[in-house]
Amino acid sequence: MTTVNGDPFAALNTGTTGAATTAKKADTLGQADFMRLMTEQLANQDPLKPLSNSEFVAQLAQFSTVQGISDLNTTVNGFTASLTGDQVLKGASLVGHSVVVPSESLALPASGNATGLVMSPGAGKVTFEITDASGVVVDTIEADATGETAFSWDGVKANGERAPEGTYSIKATHTATDGTATALNTYVDATVDSVTIGSDGLYLNLPGLGTAPLDYVLRIGKSAS
């Protein structure tokens, strides 16, 4: 399972420069260019070997195909613009809402708890191990496995001190009744701070966790406000 970590904007589209767009247009033949080529061909053909009817009809058919492709491109571009507008509206509606996303990290707020869940494969217990940026285990939580097993860390370390606000790592291990141990994917709760529209979809910006593609979201909750 991919985690919500790393450069928030690494996967986003950096855009296309005006020069590149101009070059692309210059390399494309349009309807006027095709007509000009056909006219020049008719004007400069060998009068002793004029263009046959079948050849002329074939070129007209090619012209019709070019026009059809041009119309199709226009339609597709309009459809793409419509989808982009729809994504903007979807992104705006998610800001301020809580979401559950797959992550090996959790963000502890200045006050309150850091929460999340795992999917337990069966009966037994789940152990959650929380470590700081130095890799030191600061707390361990145990819970009975109940299918969807939730966890909540109050931010208090094993020594009784409140851990500072920040990002911590979390690992979950399921121990079955027969003693078999299995590592589990962890899912954490986060609040959507903002949304970035990339070339391949929406990215949710989650404080303390980085970004997550929209399709990573397991659940969307109520607005945190």
Coordinates of C-alpha atoms in Angstrom, one line a residue:
M1 CA 0.0 0.0 0.0
T2 CA 1.4 3.3 -1.0
T3 CA 1.8 5.8 1.9
V4 CA 1.1 9.5 2.1
N5 CA 4.6 10.8 2.3
G6 CA 7.3 12.6 0.3
D7 CA 7.2 15.7 -1.9
P8 CA 3.6 17.0 -2.0
F9 CA 3.9 18.2 -5.5
A10 CA 6.2 15.6 -7.1
A11 CA 3.4 13.9 -9.0
L12 CA 1.7 17.1 -10.2
N13 CA 1.7 18.5 -13.7
T14 CA 4.2 21.4 -14.0
G15 CA 2.4 22.9 -17.0
T16 CA 3.2 23.5 -20.6
T17 CA 5.1 26.5 -21.8
G18 CA 3.8 28.9 -24.4
A19 CA 6.7 28.1 -26.7
A20 CA 5.9 24.4 -26.6
T21 CA 2.2 25.0 -27.3
T22 CA 3.1 27.2 -30.3
A23 CA 5.5 24.5 -31.7
K24 CA 2.8 21.9 -31.3
K25 CA 0.3 24.0 -33.3
A26 CA 2.9 24.7 -36.0
D27 CA 3.3 20.9 -36.5
T28 CA -0.4 20.3 -37.1
L29 CA -2.1 20.4 -40.5
G30 CA -5.5 21.9 -40.5
Q31 CA -8.4 22.1 -43.0
A32 CA -7.0 25.2 -44.8
D33 CA -3.6 23.6 -45.2
F34 CA -5.2 20.4 -46.7
M35 CA -7.2 22.5 -49.2
R36 CA -4.2 24.5 -50.2
L37 CA -2.2 21.3 -50.9
M38 CA -5.0 19.8 -53.0
T39 CA -5.4 23.1 -55.0
E40 CA -1.7 23.2 -55.7
Q41 CA -1.7 19.6 -56.8
L42 CA -4.5 20.2 -59.2
A43 CA -2.9 23.4 -60.6
N44 CA 0.4 21.7 -61.1
Q45 CA -0.6 18.3 -62.4
D46 CA 0.6 16.9 -65.7
P47 CA -2.0 17.8 -68.3
L48 CA -1.2 14.6 -70.2
K49 CA -1.7 12.5 -67.0
P50 CA -4.5 14.3 -65.1
L51 CA -5.7 13.1 -61.7
S52 CA -8.2 10.3 -62.2
N53 CA -11.7 10.4 -60.7
S54 CA -10.9 7.6 -58.3
E55 CA -7.8 9.4 -57.0
F56 CA -9.7 12.7 -56.6
V57 CA -12.5 11.0 -54.7
A58 CA -9.9 9.3 -52.5
Q59 CA -8.3 12.6 -51.6
L60 CA -11.7 14.1 -50.9
A61 CA -12.3 11.2 -48.5
Q62 CA -9.0 12.0 -46.8
F63 CA -10.1 15.6 -46.5
S64 CA -13.4 14.5 -44.9
T65 CA -11.4 12.3 -42.5
V66 CA -9.1 15.2 -41.5
Q67 CA -12.2 17.4 -40.9
G68 CA -13.8 14.7 -38.8
I69 CA -10.7 14.3 -36.6
S70 CA -10.5 18.1 -36.2
D71 CA -14.2 18.1 -35.0
L72 CA -13.6 15.2 -32.7
N73 CA -10.6 17.0 -31.1
T74 CA -12.7 20.0 -30.5
T75 CA -15.3 17.9 -28.8
V76 CA -12.8 16.0 -26.7
N77 CA -11.1 19.3 -25.6
G78 CA -14.5 20.6 -24.5
F79 CA -15.2 17.4 -22.6
T80 CA -11.8 17.7 -20.9
A81 CA -12.5 21.3 -19.9
S82 CA -15.8 20.2 -18.4
L83 CA -14.2 17.4 -16.4
T84 CA -11.6 19.9 -15.1
G85 CA -14.3 22.2 -13.9
D86 CA -16.1 19.3 -12.2
Q87 CA -12.8 18.4 -10.4
V88 CA -12.5 22.0 -9.2
L89 CA -16.0 21.8 -7.6
K90 CA -15.3 18.4 -6.1
G91 CA -12.0 19.6 -4.6
A92 CA -13.6 22.7 -3.1
S93 CA -16.3 20.6 -1.4
L94 CA -13.7 18.5 0.3
V95 CA -11.7 21.3 2.0
G96 CA -12.3 21.2 5.7
H97 CA -13.6 17.6 5.7
S98 CA -12.0 14.7 7.5
V99 CA -10.8 11.8 5.4
V100 CA -9.4 8.4 6.1
V101 CA -6.3 7.6 3.9
P102 CA -3.6 4.9 3.9
S103 CA -0.5 6.1 5.6
E104 CA 2.4 4.8 7.7
S105 CA 2.5 8.2 9.4
L106 CA 0.1 10.1 11.6
A107 CA 0.0 13.7 12.6
L108 CA -0.3 14.5 16.3
P109 CA -2.0 17.9 16.8
A110 CA -1.0 20.4 19.5
S111 CA -4.0 19.1 21.6
G112 CA -6.2 16.2 21.1
N113 CA -5.7 12.7 19.7
A114 CA -4.4 11.1 16.5
T115 CA -6.7 8.5 15.2
G116 CA -7.1 5.9 12.5
L117 CA -7.9 2.2 11.9
V118 CA -6.8 -1.1 10.4
M119 CA -8.6 -4.0 8.8
S120 CA -8.1 -7.0 11.0
P121 CA -8.1 -10.4 9.2
G122 CA -9.7 -12.3 12.1
A123 CA -9.9 -12.7 15.9
G124 CA -7.0 -11.8 18.1
K125 CA -5.2 -8.6 19.1
V126 CA -3.7 -5.7 17.2
T127 CA -0.6 -3.9 18.5
F128 CA 0.1 -0.4 17.3
E129 CA 3.7 0.8 17.7
I130 CA 4.3 4.6 17.4
T131 CA 7.8 5.9 16.8
D132 CA 9.2 9.4 16.6
A133 CA 11.4 10.9 13.8
S134 CA 14.5 9.3 15.4
G135 CA 13.0 5.8 15.3
V136 CA 12.4 5.6 19.0
V137 CA 9.2 3.9 20.1
V138 CA 7.3 6.4 22.2
D139 CA 4.1 4.4 22.8
T140 CA 2.4 1.1 22.2
I141 CA -1.3 0.5 22.0
E142 CA -3.2 -2.8 22.0
A143 CA -6.7 -3.4 20.9
D144 CA -9.0 -6.4 20.4
A145 CA -9.2 -7.3 16.7
T146 CA -12.8 -6.6 15.5
G147 CA -12.5 -6.5 11.7
E148 CA -12.3 -2.7 11.3
T149 CA -10.2 -2.0 14.3
A150 CA -9.9 1.7 15.4
F151 CA -7.0 3.2 17.4
S152 CA -6.6 6.5 19.2
W153 CA -3.4 7.9 20.5
D154 CA -3.8 10.6 23.1
G155 CA -0.2 11.8 22.4
V156 CA 1.0 10.7 25.8
K157 CA 4.3 8.8 25.6
A158 CA 4.9 5.6 27.6
N159 CA 6.8 7.6 30.2
G160 CA 3.7 9.8 30.9
E161 CA 4.9 12.9 29.0
R162 CA 2.9 14.6 26.3
A163 CA 4.6 14.1 23.0
P164 CA 5.3 17.3 21.0
E165 CA 3.1 18.2 18.0
G166 CA 4.3 16.7 14.8
T167 CA 4.5 13.6 12.5
Y168 CA 5.1 10.1 13.9
S169 CA 5.3 6.7 12.3
I170 CA 2.9 3.9 13.1
K171 CA 3.0 0.2 12.5
A172 CA 0.3 -2.3 13.2
T173 CA 0.6 -6.0 13.8
H174 CA -2.2 -8.5 14.1
T175 CA -1.6 -11.5 16.4
A176 CA -4.1 -14.3 15.8
T177 CA -5.4 -16.6 18.5
D178 CA -2.9 -19.3 17.4
G179 CA 0.0 -16.8 17.8
T180 CA 0.5 -16.0 14.0
A181 CA 1.6 -12.4 13.5
T182 CA 0.7 -10.4 10.4
A183 CA 1.7 -6.8 9.5
L184 CA -1.3 -4.7 8.7
N185 CA -1.8 -1.6 6.5
T186 CA -2.6 1.5 8.6
Y187 CA -5.2 4.1 7.7
V188 CA -5.2 7.5 9.5
D189 CA -7.7 10.3 10.0
A190 CA -6.7 13.7 8.5
T191 CA -8.4 17.0 7.6
V192 CA -8.2 18.3 4.1
D193 CA -6.4 21.6 4.2
S194 CA -6.6 22.3 0.4
V195 CA -6.8 20.5 -2.9
T196 CA -4.4 20.6 -5.8
I197 CA -5.5 19.7 -9.4
G198 CA -2.8 17.6 -11.1
S199 CA -2.6 16.3 -14.6
D200 CA -3.9 12.9 -13.4
G201 CA -6.5 14.0 -10.9
L202 CA -7.1 15.6 -7.5
Y203 CA -4.5 15.6 -4.7
L204 CA -5.6 16.3 -1.2
N205 CA -3.2 18.3 0.9
L206 CA -3.2 16.9 4.5
P207 CA -1.4 18.8 7.2
G208 CA 1.5 16.8 8.6
L209 CA 1.1 14.0 6.1
G210 CA 1.7 15.5 2.7
T211 CA -0.6 14.8 -0.2
A212 CA -2.8 11.9 -1.2
P213 CA -4.6 11.2 -4.5
L214 CA -8.4 11.4 -4.2
D215 CA -8.7 7.7 -5.0
Y216 CA -6.7 6.8 -1.9
V217 CA -9.5 8.1 0.3
L218 CA -11.3 5.2 2.2
R219 CA -13.9 7.4 3.8
I220 CA -15.0 11.0 3.9
G221 CA -16.4 12.5 7.1
K222 CA -18.1 15.7 8.2
S223 CA -16.5 19.0 8.1
A224 CA -14.1 19.6 11.0
S225 CA -15.4 23.1 11.5

